[in-house]
JSON list of C-alpha atoms in Angstrom, two decimals:
[
{"chain": "Q", "resi": 531, "resn": "MET", "atom": "CA", "xyz": [4.63, 8.54, -27.11]},
{"chain": "Q", "resi": 532, "resn": "ASN", "atom": "CA", "xyz": [1.04, 8.62, -28.63]},
{"chain": "Q", "resi": 533, "resn": "ASP", "atom": "CA", "xyz": [1.31, 5.41, -30.65]},
{"chain": "Q", "resi": 534, "resn": "PRO", "atom": "CA", "xyz": [-2.03, 3.55, -30.07]},
{"chain": "Q", "resi": 535, "resn": "VAL", "atom": "CA", "xyz": [-0.61, 0.37, -28.29]},
{"chain": "Q", "resi": 536, "resn": "TYR", "atom": "CA", "xyz": [0.95, 2.63, -25.69]},
{"chain": "Q", "resi": 537, "resn": "LEU", "atom": "CA", "xyz": [-2.28, 4.45, -25.05]},
{"chain": "Q", "resi": 538, "resn": "ILE", "atom": "CA", "xyz": [-4.18, 1.40, -24.79]},
{"chain": "Q", "resi": 539, "resn": "ALA", "atom": "CA", "xyz": [-1.57, -0.16, -22.37]},
{"chain": "Q", "resi": 540, "resn": "CYS", "atom": "CA", "xyz": [-1.95, 3.01, -20.26]},
{"chain": "Q", "resi": 541, "resn": "CYS", "atom": "CA", "xyz": [-5.76, 2.67, -20.23]},
{"chain": "Q", "resi": 542, "resn": "LEU", "atom": "CA", "xyz": [-5.51, -0.85, -19.18]},
{"chain": "Q", "resi": 543, "resn": "LEU", "atom": "CA", "xyz": [-2.96, 0.08, -16.45]},
{"chain": "Q", "resi": 544, "resn": "ILE", "atom": "CA", "xyz": [-5.22, 2.81, -15.17]},
{"chain": "Q", "resi": 545, "resn": "LEU", "atom": "CA", "xyz": [-8.41, 0.53, -15.32]},
{"chain": "Q", "resi": 546, "resn": "GLY", "atom": "CA", "xyz": [-6.45, -2.21, -13.41]},
{"chain": "Q", "resi": 547, "resn": "ALA", "atom": "CA", "xyz": [-5.45, 0.21, -10.67]},
{"chain": "Q", "resi": 548, "resn": "VAL", "atom": "CA", "xyz": [-9.12, 1.34, -10.46]},
{"chain": "Q", "resi": 549, "resn": "PHE", "atom": "CA", "xyz": [-10.21, -1.97, -10.10]},
{"chain": "Q", "resi": 550, "resn": "VAL", "atom": "CA", "xyz": [-7.91, -2.63, -7.15]},
{"chain": "Q", "resi": 551, "resn": "LEU", "atom": "CA", "xyz": [-9.18, 0.40, -5.50]},
{"chain": "Q", "resi": 552, "resn": "ILE", "atom": "CA", "xyz": [-12.88, -0.93, -6.12]},
{"chain": "Q", "resi": 553, "resn": "GLY", "atom": "CA", "xyz": [-11.90, -4.22, -4.71]},
{"chain": "Q", "resi": 554, "resn": "LEU", "atom": "CA", "xyz": [-10.44, -2.56, -1.62]},
{"chain": "Q", "resi": 555, "resn": "LEU", "atom": "CA", "xyz": [-13.60, -0.35, -1.23]},
{"chain": "Q", "resi": 556, "resn": "GLY", "atom": "CA", "xyz": [-15.58, -3.64, -1.28]},
{"chain": "Q", "resi": 557, "resn": "VAL", "atom": "CA", "xyz": [-13.28, -4.80, 1.58]},
{"chain": "Q", "resi": 558, "resn": "PHE", "atom": "CA", "xyz": [-14.17, -1.80, 3.55]},
{"chain": "Q", "resi": 559, "resn": "ARG", "atom": "CA", "xyz": [-17.76, -1.64, 2.95]},
{"chain": "Q", "resi": 560, "resn": "MET", "atom": "CA", "xyz": [-18.98, -5.20, 3.20]},
{"chain": "Q", "resi": 561, "resn": "PRO", "atom": "CA", "xyz": [-20.58, -6.10, 6.57]},
{"chain": "Q", "resi": 562, "resn": "ASP", "atom": "CA", "xyz": [-19.36, -9.71, 7.01]},
{"chain": "Q", "resi": 563, "resn": "PHE", "atom": "CA", "xyz": [-15.90, -11.46, 6.65]},
{"chain": "Q", "resi": 564, "resn": "PHE", "atom": "CA", "xyz": [-17.21, -13.93, 3.94]},
{"chain": "Q", "resi": 565, "resn": "THR", "atom": "CA", "xyz": [-18.67, -11.02, 1.76]},
{"chain": "Q", "resi": 566, "resn": "ARG", "atom": "CA", "xyz": [-15.34, -9.12, 2.31]},
{"chain": "Q", "resi": 567, "resn": "LEU", "atom": "CA", "xyz": [-13.49, -12.07, 1.06]},
{"chain": "Q", "resi": 568, "resn": "HIS", "atom": "CA", "xyz": [-15.79, -12.11, -1.94]},
{"chain": "Q", "resi": 569, "resn": "ALA", "atom": "CA", "xyz": [-15.01, -8.44, -2.66]},
{"chain": "Q", "resi": 570, "resn": "ALA", "atom": "CA", "xyz": [-11.37, -8.91, -2.25]},
{"chain": "Q", "resi": 571, "resn": "SER", "atom": "CA", "xyz": [-11.19, -11.63, -4.97]},
{"chain": "Q", "resi": 572, "resn": "ILE", "atom": "CA", "xyz": [-11.96, -8.64, -7.51]},
{"chain": "Q", "resi": 573, "resn": "ILE", "atom": "CA", "xyz": [-8.40, -7.37, -6.81]},
{"chain": "Q", "resi": 574, "resn": "ASP", "atom": "CA", "xyz": [-6.70, -10.64, -7.70]},
{"chain": "Q", "resi": 575, "resn": "SER", "atom": "CA", "xyz": [-8.85, -11.65, -10.69]},
{"chain": "Q", "resi": 576, "resn": "MET", "atom": "CA", "xyz": [-9.58, -8.25, -12.52]},
{"chain": "Q", "resi": 577, "resn": "GLY", "atom": "CA", "xyz": [-7.12, -5.84, -11.24]},
{"chain": "Q", "resi": 578, "resn": "THR", "atom": "CA", "xyz": [-4.02, -8.18, -11.65]},
{"chain": "Q", "resi": 579, "resn": "LEU", "atom": "CA", "xyz": [-5.34, -9.18, -15.06]},
{"chain": "Q", "resi": 580, "resn": "LEU", "atom": "CA", "xyz": [-5.78, -5.71, -16.44]},
{"chain": "Q", "resi": 581, "resn": "ILE", "atom": "CA", "xyz": [-2.36, -4.29, -15.06]},
{"chain": "Q", "resi": 582, "resn": "MET", "atom": "CA", "xyz": [-0.51, -7.39, -16.49]},
{"chain": "Q", "resi": 583, "resn": "LEU", "atom": "CA", "xyz": [-2.13, -7.16, -19.85]},
{"chain": "Q", "resi": 584, "resn": "GLY", "atom": "CA", "xyz": [-1.25, -3.42, -19.89]},
{"chain": "Q", "resi": 585, "resn": "LEU", "atom": "CA", "xyz": [2.38, -4.20, -19.16]},
{"chain": "Q", "resi": 586, "resn": "MET", "atom": "CA", "xyz": [2.32, -7.03, -21.61]},
{"chain": "Q", "resi": 587, "resn": "LEU", "atom": "CA", "xyz": [1.09, -4.65, -24.31]},
{"chain": "Q", "resi": 588, "resn": "MET", "atom": "CA", "xyz": [3.84, -2.26, -23.36]},
{"chain": "Q", "resi": 589, "resn": "SER", "atom": "CA", "xyz": [6.79, -4.62, -23.60]},
{"chain": "Q", "resi": 590, "resn": "GLY", "atom": "CA", "xyz": [5.83, -6.25, -26.91]},
{"chain": "Q", "resi": 591, "resn": "ILE", "atom": "CA", "xyz": [7.01, -9.79, -27.75]},
{"chain": "Q", "resi": 592, "resn": "ASN", "atom": "CA", "xyz": [10.04, -10.80, -25.66]},
{"chain": "Q", "resi": 593, "resn": "LEU", "atom": "CA", "xyz": [11.22, -12.55, -22.52]},
{"chain": "Q", "resi": 594, "resn": "ILE", "atom": "CA", "xyz": [9.52, -9.97, -20.28]},
{"chain": "Q", "resi": 595, "resn": "THR", "atom": "CA", "xyz": [6.12, -10.72, -21.59]},
{"chain": "Q", "resi": 596, "resn": "VAL", "atom": "CA", "xyz": [6.69, -14.37, -20.91]},
{"chain": "Q", "resi": 597, "resn": "LYS", "atom": "CA", "xyz": [7.55, -13.44, -17.29]},
{"chain": "Q", "resi": 598, "resn": "LEU", "atom": "CA", "xyz": [4.48, -11.27, -16.99]},
{"chain": "Q", "resi": 599, "resn": "PHE", "atom": "CA", "xyz": [2.39, -14.02, -18.28]},
{"chain": "Q", "resi": 600, "resn": "LEU", "atom": "CA", "xyz": [3.78, -16.48, -15.75]},
{"chain": "Q", "resi": 601, "resn": "ILE", "atom": "CA", "xyz": [3.20, -14.00, -12.92]},
{"chain": "Q", "resi": 602, "resn": "LEU", "atom": "CA", "xyz": [-0.52, -13.49, -14.12]},
{"chain": "Q", "resi": 603, "resn": "LEU", "atom": "CA", "xyz": [-0.99, -17.29, -14.46]},
{"chain": "Q", "resi": 604, "resn": "PHE", "atom": "CA", "xyz": [0.45, -17.83, -11.10]},
{"chain": "Q", "resi": 605, "resn": "ILE", "atom": "CA", "xyz": [-1.68, -15.25, -9.22]},
{"chain": "Q", "resi": 606, "resn": "LEU", "atom": "CA", "xyz": [-4.81, -16.25, -11.06]},
{"chain": "Q", "resi": 607, "resn": "ILE", "atom": "CA", "xyz": [-4.30, -19.82, -9.78]},
{"chain": "Q", "resi": 608, "resn": "THR", "atom": "CA", "xyz": [-3.15, -19.35, -6.37]},
{"chain": "Q", "resi": 609, "resn": "THR", "atom": "CA", "xyz": [-5.38, -16.44, -4.86]},
{"chain": "Q", "resi": 610, "resn": "PRO", "atom": "CA", "xyz": [-8.51, -18.38, -5.38]},
{"chain": "Q", "resi": 611, "resn": "THR", "atom": "CA", "xyz": [-6.94, -21.37, -3.60]},
{"chain": "Q", "resi": 612, "resn": "ALA", "atom": "CA", "xyz": [-5.93, -19.00, -0.81]},
{"chain": "Q", "resi": 613, "resn": "ALA", "atom": "CA", "xyz": [-9.31, -17.46, -0.66]},
{"chain": "Q", "resi": 614, "resn": "HIS", "atom": "CA", "xyz": [-10.85, -21.07, -0.34]},
{"chain": "Q", "resi": 615, "resn": "ALA", "atom": "CA", "xyz": [-8.45, -21.94, 2.42]},
{"chain": "Q", "resi": 616, "resn": "LEU", "atom": "CA", "xyz": [-9.32, -18.78, 4.22]},
{"chain": "Q", "resi": 617, "resn": "ALA", "atom": "CA", "xyz": [-13.25, -19.50, 4.03]},
{"chain": "Q", "resi": 618, "resn": "LYS", "atom": "CA", "xyz": [-12.68, -23.07, 5.11]},
{"chain": "Q", "resi": 619, "resn": "SER", "atom": "CA", "xyz": [-10.48, -21.98, 8.16]},
{"chain": "Q", "resi": 620, "resn": "ALA", "atom": "CA", "xyz": [-12.91, -19.38, 8.98]},
{"chain": "Q", "resi": 621, "resn": "LEU", "atom": "CA", "xyz": [-15.85, -21.73, 8.85]},
{"chain": "Q", "resi": 622, "resn": "HIS", "atom": "CA", "xyz": [-13.91, -24.31, 10.67]},
{"chain": "Q", "resi": 623, "resn": "GLY", "atom": "CA", "xyz": [-12.94, -21.54, 13.29]},
{"chain": "Q", "resi": 624, "resn": "LYS", "atom": "CA", "xyz": [-16.65, -21.17, 14.05]},
{"chain": "Q", "resi": 625, "resn": "LEU", "atom": "CA", "xyz": [-17.21, -17.89, 12.17]},
{"chain": "Q", "resi": 626, "resn": "LYS", "atom": "CA", "xyz": [-20.79, -17.90, 11.22]},
{"chain": "Q", "resi": 627, "resn": "PRO", "atom": "CA", "xyz": [-21.78, -15.87, 7.98]},
{"chain": "Q", "resi": 628, "resn": "LYS", "atom": "CA", "xyz": [-24.23, -13.22, 8.60]},
{"chain": "Q", "resi": 629, "resn": "LEU", "atom": "CA", "xyz": [-27.38, -14.45, 6.89]},
{"chain": "Q", "resi": 630, "resn": "GLY", "atom": "CA", "xyz": [-30.23, -12.29, 5.99]},
{"chain": "Q", "resi": 631, "resn": "ASP", "atom": "CA", "xyz": [-32.91, -13.24, 8.42]},
{"chain": "Q", "resi": 632, "resn": "ASP", "atom": "CA", "xyz": [-30.99, -12.80, 11.75]},
{"chain": "Q", "resi": 633, "resn": "LYS", "atom": "CA", "xyz": [-31.11, -9.20, 13.01]},
{"chain": "Q", "resi": 634, "resn": "SER", "atom": "CA", "xyz": [-27.69, -9.36, 14.91]},
{"chain": "L", "resi": 100, "resn": "MET", "atom": "CA", "xyz": [0.51, 7.78, -17.32]},
{"chain": "L", "resi": 101, "resn": "VAL", "atom": "CA", "xyz": [2.40, 4.74, -15.62]},
{"chain": "L", "resi": 102, "resn": "GLU", "atom": "CA", "xyz": [3.48, 7.03, -12.81]},
{"chain": "L", "resi": 103, "resn": "PHE", "atom": "CA", "xyz": [-0.29, 7.80, -12.07]},
{"chain": "L", "resi": 104, "resn": "THR", "atom": "CA", "xyz": [-0.83, 3.99, -11.80]},
{"chain": "L", "resi": 105, "resn": "ILE", "atom": "CA", "xyz": [2.02, 3.58, -9.42]},
{"chain": "L", "resi": 106, "resn": "LEU", "atom": "CA", "xyz": [0.34, 6.42, -7.39]},
{"chain": "L", "resi": 107, "resn": "LEU", "atom": "CA", "xyz": [-3.03, 4.48, -7.34]},
{"chain": "L", "resi": 108, "resn": "ILE", "atom": "CA", "xyz": [-1.29, 1.31, -6.38]},
{"chain": "L", "resi": 109, "resn": "LEU", "atom": "CA", "xyz": [0.50, 3.16, -3.48]},
{"chain": "L", "resi": 110, "resn": "LEU", "atom": "CA", "xyz": [-2.95, 4.50, -2.42]},
{"chain": "L", "resi": 111, "resn": "SER", "atom": "CA", "xyz": [-4.29, 0.93, -2.52]},
{"chain": "L", "resi": 112, "resn": "MET", "atom": "CA", "xyz": [-1.38, -0.41, -0.45]},
{"chain": "L", "resi": 113, "resn": "LEU", "atom": "CA", "xyz": [-2.08, 2.13, 2.19]},
{"chain": "L", "resi": 114, "resn": "LEU", "atom": "CA", "xyz": [-5.82, 1.24, 2.08]},
{"chain": "L", "resi": 115, "resn": "ALA", "atom": "CA", "xyz": [-4.77, -2.62, 2.51]},
{"chain": "L", "resi": 116, "resn": "LEU", "atom": "CA", "xyz": [-2.73, -1.70, 5.48]},
{"chain": "L", "resi": 117, "resn": "ILE", "atom": "CA", "xyz": [-5.64, 0.40, 7.19]},
{"chain": "L", "resi": 118, "resn": "SER", "atom": "CA", "xyz": [-8.10, -2.59, 6.47]},
{"chain": "L", "resi": 119, "resn": "ALA", "atom": "CA", "xyz": [-5.54, -4.79, 8.28]},
{"chain": "L", "resi": 120, "resn": "ALA", "atom": "CA", "xyz": [-5.30, -2.58, 11.30]},
{"chain": "L", "resi": 121, "resn": "ILE", "atom": "CA", "xyz": [-9.19, -2.27, 11.70]},
{"chain": "L", "resi": 122, "resn": "GLY", "atom": "CA", "xyz": [-10.00, -5.88, 10.80]},
{"chain": "L", "resi": 123, "resn": "GLU", "atom": "CA", "xyz": [-12.40, -7.33, 13.43]},
{"chain": "L", "resi": 124, "resn": "THR", "atom": "CA", "xyz": [-11.54, -11.19, 13.16]},
{"chain": "L", "resi": 125, "resn": "VAL", "atom": "CA", "xyz": [-8.20, -12.85, 12.84]},
{"chain": "L", "resi": 126, "resn": "TYR", "atom": "CA", "xyz": [-9.29, -13.77, 9.39]},
{"chain": "L", "resi": 127, "resn": "ASP", "atom": "CA", "xyz": [-9.92, -10.29, 8.22]},
{"chain": "L", "resi": 128, "resn": "LYS", "atom": "CA", "xyz": [-6.30, -9.48, 9.03]},
{"chain": "L", "resi": 129, "resn": "ILE", "atom": "CA", "xyz": [-5.06, -12.52, 7.21]},
{"chain": "L", "resi": 130, "resn": "LEU", "atom": "CA", "xyz": [-7.14, -11.54, 4.26]},
{"chain": "L", "resi": 131, "resn": "ALA", "atom": "CA", "xyz": [-5.81, -7.92, 4.34]},
{"chain": "L", "resi": 132, "resn": "VAL", "atom": "CA", "xyz": [-2.22, -9.24, 4.45]},
{"chain": "L", "resi": 133, "resn": "ASN", "atom": "CA", "xyz": [-2.90, -11.54, 1.54]},
{"chain": "L", "resi": 134, "resn": "ILE", "atom": "CA", "xyz": [-4.28, -8.43, -0.42]},
{"chain": "L", "resi": 135, "resn": "PHE", "atom": "CA", "xyz": [-1.25, -6.49, 0.48]},
{"chain": "L", "resi": 136, "resn": "GLY", "atom": "CA", "xyz": [0.85, -9.18, -0.83]},
{"chain": "L", "resi": 137, "resn": "THR", "atom": "CA", "xyz": [-0.89, -9.21, -4.13]},
{"chain": "L", "resi": 138, "resn": "ILE", "atom": "CA", "xyz": [-0.78, -5.54, -4.63]},
{"chain": "L", "resi": 139, "resn": "THR", "atom": "CA", "xyz": [2.94, -5.43, -3.73]},
{"chain": "L", "resi": 140, "resn": "VAL", "atom": "CA", "xyz": [3.62, -7.93, -6.64]},
{"chain": "L", "resi": 141, "resn": "LEU", "atom": "CA", "xyz": [1.71, -5.54, -8.92]},
{"chain": "L", "resi": 142, "resn": "PHE", "atom": "CA", "xyz": [3.69, -2.52, -7.49]},
{"chain": "L", "resi": 143, "resn": "ILE", "atom": "CA", "xyz": [6.98, -4.21, -8.11]},
{"chain": "L", "resi": 144, "resn": "ALA", "atom": "CA", "xyz": [6.01, -5.20, -11.69]},
{"chain": "L", "resi": 145, "resn": "VAL", "atom": "CA", "xyz": [4.83, -1.75, -12.54]},
{"chain": "L", "resi": 146, "resn": "TYR", "atom": "CA", "xyz": [7.78, -0.10, -10.79]},
{"chain": "L", "resi": 147, "resn": "GLY", "atom": "CA", "xyz": [10.27, -2.43, -12.66]},
{"chain": "L", "resi": 148, "resn": "PHE", "atom": "CA", "xyz": [8.68, -1.09, -15.87]},
{"chain": "L", "resi": 149, "resn": "VAL", "atom": "CA", "xyz": [9.01, 2.56, -14.99]},
{"chain": "L", "resi": 150, "resn": "THR", "atom": "CA", "xyz": [12.62, 2.36, -14.04]},
{"chain": "L", "resi": 151, "resn": "GLY", "atom": "CA", "xyz": [13.46, 0.14, -16.88]},
{"chain": "L", "resi": 152, "resn": "ARG", "atom": "CA", "xyz": [14.59, -2.85, -15.00]},
{"chain": "L", "resi": 153, "resn": "PRO", "atom": "CA", "xyz": [13.21, -5.99, -16.41]},
{"chain": "L", "resi": 154, "resn": "ASP", "atom": "CA", "xyz": [14.67, -8.05, -13.53]},
{"chain": "L", "resi": 155, "resn": "PHE", "atom": "CA", "xyz": [12.19, -6.78, -11.04]},
{"chain": "L", "resi": 156, "resn": "LEU", "atom": "CA", "xyz": [9.63, -9.23, -12.66]},
{"chain": "L", "resi": 157, "resn": "ASP", "atom": "CA", "xyz": [11.68, -12.10, -11.02]},
{"chain": "L", "resi": 158, "resn": "ILE", "atom": "CA", "xyz": [11.23, -10.48, -7.77]},
{"chain": "L", "resi": 159, "resn": "ALA", "atom": "CA", "xyz": [7.71, -10.03, -8.33]},
{"chain": "L", "resi": 160, "resn": "LEU", "atom": "CA", "xyz": [7.14, -13.69, -9.17]},
{"chain": "L", "resi": 161, "resn": "VAL", "atom": "CA", "xyz": [9.04, -14.94, -6.02]},
{"chain": "L", "resi": 162, "resn": "TYR", "atom": "CA", "xyz": [7.07, -12.43, -3.91]},
{"chain": "L", "resi": 163, "resn": "ALA", "atom": "CA", "xyz": [3.81, -13.90, -5.26]},
{"chain": "L", "resi": 164, "resn": "LEU", "atom": "CA", "xyz": [4.76, -17.51, -4.44]},
{"chain": "L", "resi": 165, "resn": "ILE", "atom": "CA", "xyz": [5.98, -16.41, -0.81]},
{"chain": "L", "resi": 166, "resn": "SER", "atom": "CA", "xyz": [2.85, -14.45, -0.21]},
{"chain": "L", "resi": 167, "resn": "PHE", "atom": "CA", "xyz": [0.82, -17.47, -1.15]},
{"chain": "L", "resi": 168, "resn": "VAL", "atom": "CA", "xyz": [2.57, -19.89, 0.92]},
{"chain": "L", "resi": 169, "resn": "THR", "atom": "CA", "xyz": [2.61, -17.45, 3.89]},
{"chain": "L", "resi": 170, "resn": "THR", "atom": "CA", "xyz": [-1.20, -17.24, 3.84]},
{"chain": "L", "resi": 171, "resn": "ILE", "atom": "CA", "xyz": [-1.45, -21.03, 3.81]},
{"chain": "L", "resi": 172, "resn": "ALA", "atom": "CA", "xyz": [0.92, -21.34, 6.53]},
{"chain": "L", "resi": 173, "resn": "VAL", "atom": "CA", "xyz": [-0.70, -18.81, 8.84]},
{"chain": "L", "resi": 174, "resn": "LEU", "atom": "CA", "xyz": [-4.04, -20.41, 8.10]},
{"chain": "L", "resi": 175, "resn": "LYS", "atom": "CA", "xyz": [-2.78, -23.79, 8.94]},
{"chain": "L", "resi": 176, "resn": "PHE", "atom": "CA", "xyz": [-1.51, -22.30, 12.27]},
{"chain": "L", "resi": 177, "resn": "PHE", "atom": "CA", "xyz": [-4.81, -20.94, 13.12]},
{"chain": "L", "resi": 178, "resn": "GLU", "atom": "CA", "xyz": [-6.75, -23.89, 12.25]},
{"chain": "L", "resi": 179, "resn": "TYR", "atom": "CA", "xyz": [-4.91, -26.70, 14.02]},
{"chain": "L", "resi": 180, "resn": "GLY", "atom": "CA", "xyz": [-3.29, -24.61, 16.77]},
{"chain": "L", "resi": 181, "resn": "ASP", "atom": "CA", "xyz": [0.18, -25.63, 15.74]},
{"chain": "L", "resi": 182, "resn": "MET", "atom": "CA", "xyz": [2.25, -26.26, 12.65]},
{"chain": "L", "resi": 183, "resn": "GLY", "atom": "CA", "xyz": [1.80, -30.07, 12.86]},
{"chain": "L", "resi": 184, "resn": "LYS", "atom": "CA", "xyz": [3.63, -32.38, 15.15]},
{"chain": "L", "resi": 185, "resn": "SER", "atom": "CA", "xyz": [7.36, -33.01, 14.48]},
{"chain": "L", "resi": 186, "resn": "SER", "atom": "CA", "xyz": [8.50, -36.53, 14.26]},
{"chain": "L", "resi": 187, "resn": "THR", "atom": "CA", "xyz": [9.96, -36.23, 17.73]},
{"chain": "L", "resi": 188, "resn": "ASP", "atom": "CA", "xyz": [6.66, -35.24, 19.26]},
{"chain": "L", "resi": 189, "resn": "ARG", "atom": "CA", "xyz": [4.94, -38.05, 17.51]},
{"chain": "L", "resi": 190, "resn": "GLU", "atom": "CA", "xyz": [7.13, -40.57, 19.13]},
{"chain": "L", "resi": 191, "resn": "GLN", "atom": "CA", "xyz": [6.65, -39.17, 22.44]},
{"chain": "L", "resi": 192, "resn": "ASP", "atom": "CA", "xyz": [2.82, -39.57, 21.91]},
{"chain": "L", "resi": 193, "resn": "ILE", "atom": "CA", "xyz": [3.13, -43.32, 21.44]},
{"chain": "L", "resi": 194, "resn": "ASP", "atom": "CA", "xyz": [3.58, -44.53, 24.99]},
{"chain": "L", "resi": 195, "resn": "ILE", "atom": "CA", "xyz": [4.57, -48.23, 24.73]}
]
């Protein structure tokens, strides 16, 4: 259980989970919807990437790695699209971003 | 080690639900549900690894697909007020 690949994979997994938590912390801390949307994209890009890489390292070269890569590829493509649709819909729904100068 | 990752992912799922509950605007809630979907995909994948069931990855992939389509569908509903007119409604609009 202490061969280096497994340890590296575990570190990647833990780091990925930490990035998911960082993204969620950003979602809680950000003042405005659009900054919250920006913070949430950390989860999809960095968290998913590290966790999937960790799992790929653990599973070696077989069909499971291909499935993991497909999941990673799919998430990396769709979540930015969903975030864009969310921002467009929010702007269309007259949700004004909180700019620096107004003191509201 | 992997079990600790599952614990962290479960904690972040709980946080995502809380952020869905306290979201002010509708779009915050949609964002939180979208995040919850992505984190569930991760949870299924890691849980599949812990219990040694590689077929969980297919479930994770399908769940990622559904989560994306759900977000787009809900957004379309909130942006245009309805899911788009069906063919029968469109015919009624054309008053000849």
